């Protein structure tokens, strides 16, 4: 929860930077949407109605994380992000991808074992 929220905060701040300093509005808006959706879905998953619902919500968060991964890479390759900015953000998204994948896989295994 905390990591996904911290990532969302970084995405809001990155959006503000990209729009004000770089005058980039299209790609940054996509990243803002997907990057903040991760945390929203993770938080919502805490109120899941069932294990299947929990997996479904985290799977959506994983899809949003994959999309954020794409937008970050695109912003970097099109030189809107410098290497130092990109490396830090990219490490965060890769960590979120691993965490979400592990939680989903573990929960699926528990569902089968039950």
PDB file of C-alpha atoms in Angstrom:
ATOM      1  CA  UNK A   1       0.000   0.000   0.000  1.00  0.00           C
ATOM      2  CA  UNK A   2       2.649   2.497   1.040  1.00  0.00           C
ATOM      3  CA  UNK A   3       4.843   1.900  -2.001  1.00  0.00           C
ATOM      4  CA  UNK A   4       1.964   2.258  -4.440  1.00  0.00           C
ATOM      5  CA  UNK A   5       0.872   5.489  -2.737  1.00  0.00           C
ATOM      6  CA  UNK A   6       4.416   6.879  -2.754  1.00  0.00           C
ATOM      7  CA  UNK A   7       4.641   6.046  -6.462  1.00  0.00           C
ATOM      8  CA  UNK A   8       1.369   7.898  -7.093  1.00  0.00           C
ATOM      9  CA  UNK A   9       2.745  10.964  -5.311  1.00  0.00           C
ATOM     10  CA  UNK A  10       5.839  10.783  -7.521  1.00  0.00           C
ATOM     11  CA  UNK A  11       3.623  10.556 -10.605  1.00  0.00           C
ATOM     12  CA  UNK A  12       1.666  13.668  -9.604  1.00  0.00           C
ATOM     13  CA  UNK A  13       4.906  15.561  -9.023  1.00  0.00           C
ATOM     14  CA  UNK A  14       6.355  14.296 -12.309  1.00  0.00           C
ATOM     15  CA  UNK A  15       3.206  15.394 -14.129  1.00  0.00           C
ATOM     16  CA  UNK A  16       3.517  18.879 -12.641  1.00  0.00           C
ATOM     17  CA  UNK A  17       7.180  19.022 -13.715  1.00  0.00           C
ATOM     18  CA  UNK A  18       6.556  17.733 -17.244  1.00  0.00           C
ATOM     19  CA  UNK A  19       3.683  20.109 -17.903  1.00  0.00           C
ATOM     20  CA  UNK A  20       5.276  23.214 -16.414  1.00  0.00           C
ATOM     21  CA  UNK A  21       8.953  22.733 -17.320  1.00  0.00           C
ATOM     22  CA  UNK A  22       8.863  20.555 -20.438  1.00  0.00           C
ATOM     23  CA  UNK A  23       5.477  21.646 -21.803  1.00  0.00           C
ATOM     24  CA  UNK A  24       4.582  17.998 -22.390  1.00  0.00           C
ATOM     25  CA  UNK A  25       0.877  17.305 -21.895  1.00  0.00           C
ATOM     26  CA  UNK A  26      -0.131  14.114 -23.696  1.00  0.00           C
ATOM     27  CA  UNK A  27       2.296  11.412 -22.530  1.00  0.00           C
ATOM     28  CA  UNK A  28       2.471  12.849 -19.029  1.00  0.00           C
ATOM     29  CA  UNK A  29      -1.328  12.707 -18.704  1.00  0.00           C
ATOM     30  CA  UNK A  30      -1.284   9.012 -19.669  1.00  0.00           C
ATOM     31  CA  UNK A  31       1.408   8.333 -17.075  1.00  0.00           C
ATOM     32  CA  UNK A  32      -0.470  10.322 -14.436  1.00  0.00           C
ATOM     33  CA  UNK A  33      -3.592   8.232 -15.045  1.00  0.00           C
ATOM     34  CA  UNK A  34      -1.887   4.832 -15.019  1.00  0.00           C
ATOM     35  CA  UNK A  35       0.626   5.686 -12.291  1.00  0.00           C
ATOM     36  CA  UNK A  36      -2.001   6.859  -9.827  1.00  0.00           C
ATOM     37  CA  UNK A  37      -4.414   4.031 -10.697  1.00  0.00           C
ATOM     38  CA  UNK A  38      -1.963   1.467  -9.289  1.00  0.00           C
ATOM     39  CA  UNK A  39      -2.326   2.774  -5.757  1.00  0.00           C
ATOM     40  CA  UNK A  40      -6.058   3.268  -6.099  1.00  0.00           C
ATOM     41  CA  UNK A  41      -6.542  -0.389  -7.059  1.00  0.00           C
ATOM     42  CA  UNK A  42      -4.185  -1.612  -4.331  1.00  0.00           C
ATOM     43  CA  UNK A  43      -6.094   0.394  -1.738  1.00  0.00           C
ATOM     44  CA  UNK A  44      -9.423  -0.774  -3.100  1.00  0.00           C
ATOM     45  CA  UNK A  45      -8.262  -4.393  -2.929  1.00  0.00           C
ATOM     46  CA  UNK A  46      -8.181  -4.164   0.865  1.00  0.00           C
ATOM     47  CA  UNK A  47     -11.991  -4.109   0.721  1.00  0.00           C
ATOM     48  CA  UNK A  48     -12.300  -7.010  -1.713  1.00  0.00           C
ATOM     49  CA  UNK A  49     -15.398  -9.124  -1.303  1.00  0.00           C
ATOM     50  CA  UNK A  50     -13.593 -12.387  -1.987  1.00  0.00           C
ATOM     51  CA  UNK A  51     -10.180 -13.805  -2.804  1.00  0.00           C
ATOM     52  CA  UNK A  52     -11.150 -13.766  -6.499  1.00  0.00           C
ATOM     53  CA  UNK A  53     -12.131 -10.101  -6.224  1.00  0.00           C
ATOM     54  CA  UNK A  54      -8.808  -9.354  -4.500  1.00  0.00           C
ATOM     55  CA  UNK A  55      -6.878 -11.054  -7.300  1.00  0.00           C
ATOM     56  CA  UNK A  56      -8.928  -9.213  -9.904  1.00  0.00           C
ATOM     57  CA  UNK A  57      -8.240  -5.794  -8.366  1.00  0.00           C
ATOM     58  CA  UNK A  58      -4.528  -6.460  -8.021  1.00  0.00           C
ATOM     59  CA  UNK A  59      -4.456  -7.758 -11.590  1.00  0.00           C
ATOM     60  CA  UNK A  60      -5.836  -4.417 -12.737  1.00  0.00           C
ATOM     61  CA  UNK A  61      -3.151  -2.677 -10.643  1.00  0.00           C
ATOM     62  CA  UNK A  62      -0.547  -4.879 -12.354  1.00  0.00           C
ATOM     63  CA  UNK A  63      -1.868  -3.874 -15.790  1.00  0.00           C
ATOM     64  CA  UNK A  64      -1.665  -0.209 -14.797  1.00  0.00           C
ATOM     65  CA  UNK A  65       1.895  -0.755 -13.557  1.00  0.00           C
ATOM     66  CA  UNK A  66       2.834  -2.326 -16.882  1.00  0.00           C
ATOM     67  CA  UNK A  67       1.328   0.655 -18.688  1.00  0.00           C
ATOM     68  CA  UNK A  68       3.230   3.057 -16.422  1.00  0.00           C
ATOM     69  CA  UNK A  69       6.411   1.148 -17.210  1.00  0.00           C
ATOM     70  CA  UNK A  70       5.753   1.802 -20.910  1.00  0.00           C
ATOM     71  CA  UNK A  71       5.070   5.533 -20.496  1.00  0.00           C
ATOM     72  CA  UNK A  72       8.159   6.034 -18.352  1.00  0.00           C
ATOM     73  CA  UNK A  73      10.341   4.323 -20.928  1.00  0.00           C
ATOM     74  CA  UNK A  74       8.772   6.349 -23.733  1.00  0.00           C
ATOM     75  CA  UNK A  75       9.291   9.628 -21.877  1.00  0.00           C
ATOM     76  CA  UNK A  76      12.920   8.664 -21.314  1.00  0.00           C
ATOM     77  CA  UNK A  77      13.580   7.578 -24.897  1.00  0.00           C
ATOM     78  CA  UNK A  78      12.029  10.808 -26.200  1.00  0.00           C
ATOM     79  CA  UNK A  79      14.297  12.787 -23.858  1.00  0.00           C
ATOM     80  CA  UNK A  80      11.639  14.260 -21.595  1.00  0.00           C
ATOM     81  CA  UNK A  81      13.336  12.518 -18.652  1.00  0.00           C
ATOM     82  CA  UNK A  82      17.016  12.581 -17.840  1.00  0.00           C
ATOM     83  CA  UNK A  83      18.808   9.351 -16.952  1.00  0.00           C
ATOM     84  CA  UNK A  84      18.917  10.089 -13.218  1.00  0.00           C
ATOM     85  CA  UNK A  85      15.188  10.866 -13.081  1.00  0.00           C
ATOM     86  CA  UNK A  86      14.319   7.837 -15.168  1.00  0.00           C
ATOM     87  CA  UNK A  87      16.517   5.381 -13.248  1.00  0.00           C
ATOM     88  CA  UNK A  88      14.869   6.214  -9.929  1.00  0.00           C
ATOM     89  CA  UNK A  89      11.313   6.043 -11.299  1.00  0.00           C
ATOM     90  CA  UNK A  90      12.048   2.919 -13.300  1.00  0.00           C
ATOM     91  CA  UNK A  91      13.426   1.154 -10.218  1.00  0.00           C
ATOM     92  CA  UNK A  92      10.212   2.014  -8.362  1.00  0.00           C
ATOM     93  CA  UNK A  93       7.916   0.697 -11.088  1.00  0.00           C
ATOM     94  CA  UNK A  94       9.938  -2.487 -11.472  1.00  0.00           C
ATOM     95  CA  UNK A  95       9.674  -3.056  -7.719  1.00  0.00           C
ATOM     96  CA  UNK A  96       5.902  -2.524  -7.823  1.00  0.00           C
ATOM     97  CA  UNK A  97       5.602  -4.954 -10.737  1.00  0.00           C
ATOM     98  CA  UNK A  98       7.478  -7.623  -8.760  1.00  0.00           C
ATOM     99  CA  UNK A  99       5.472  -7.036  -5.587  1.00  0.00           C
ATOM    100  CA  UNK A 100       2.122  -7.167  -7.379  1.00  0.00           C
ATOM    101  CA  UNK A 101       3.096 -10.269  -9.362  1.00  0.00           C
ATOM    102  CA  UNK A 102       4.228 -12.057  -6.190  1.00  0.00           C
ATOM    103  CA  UNK A 103       1.070 -11.164  -4.263  1.00  0.00           C
ATOM    104  CA  UNK A 104      -1.171 -12.292  -7.123  1.00  0.00           C
ATOM    105  CA  UNK A 105       0.711 -15.560  -7.618  1.00  0.00           C
ATOM    106  CA  UNK A 106       0.806 -16.331  -3.889  1.00  0.00           C
ATOM    107  CA  UNK A 107      -2.903 -15.597  -3.512  1.00  0.00           C
ATOM    108  CA  UNK A 108      -3.724 -17.800  -6.512  1.00  0.00           C
ATOM    109  CA  UNK A 109      -1.704 -20.671  -5.025  1.00  0.00           C
ATOM    110  CA  UNK A 110      -3.504 -20.296  -1.696  1.00  0.00           C
ATOM    111  CA  UNK A 111      -6.841 -20.342  -3.497  1.00  0.00           C
ATOM    112  CA  UNK A 112      -5.941 -23.632  -5.195  1.00  0.00           C
ATOM    113  CA  UNK A 113      -4.599 -25.114  -1.951  1.00  0.00           C
ATOM    114  CA  UNK A 114      -7.754 -24.230   0.012  1.00  0.00           C
TER     115      UNK A 114
END
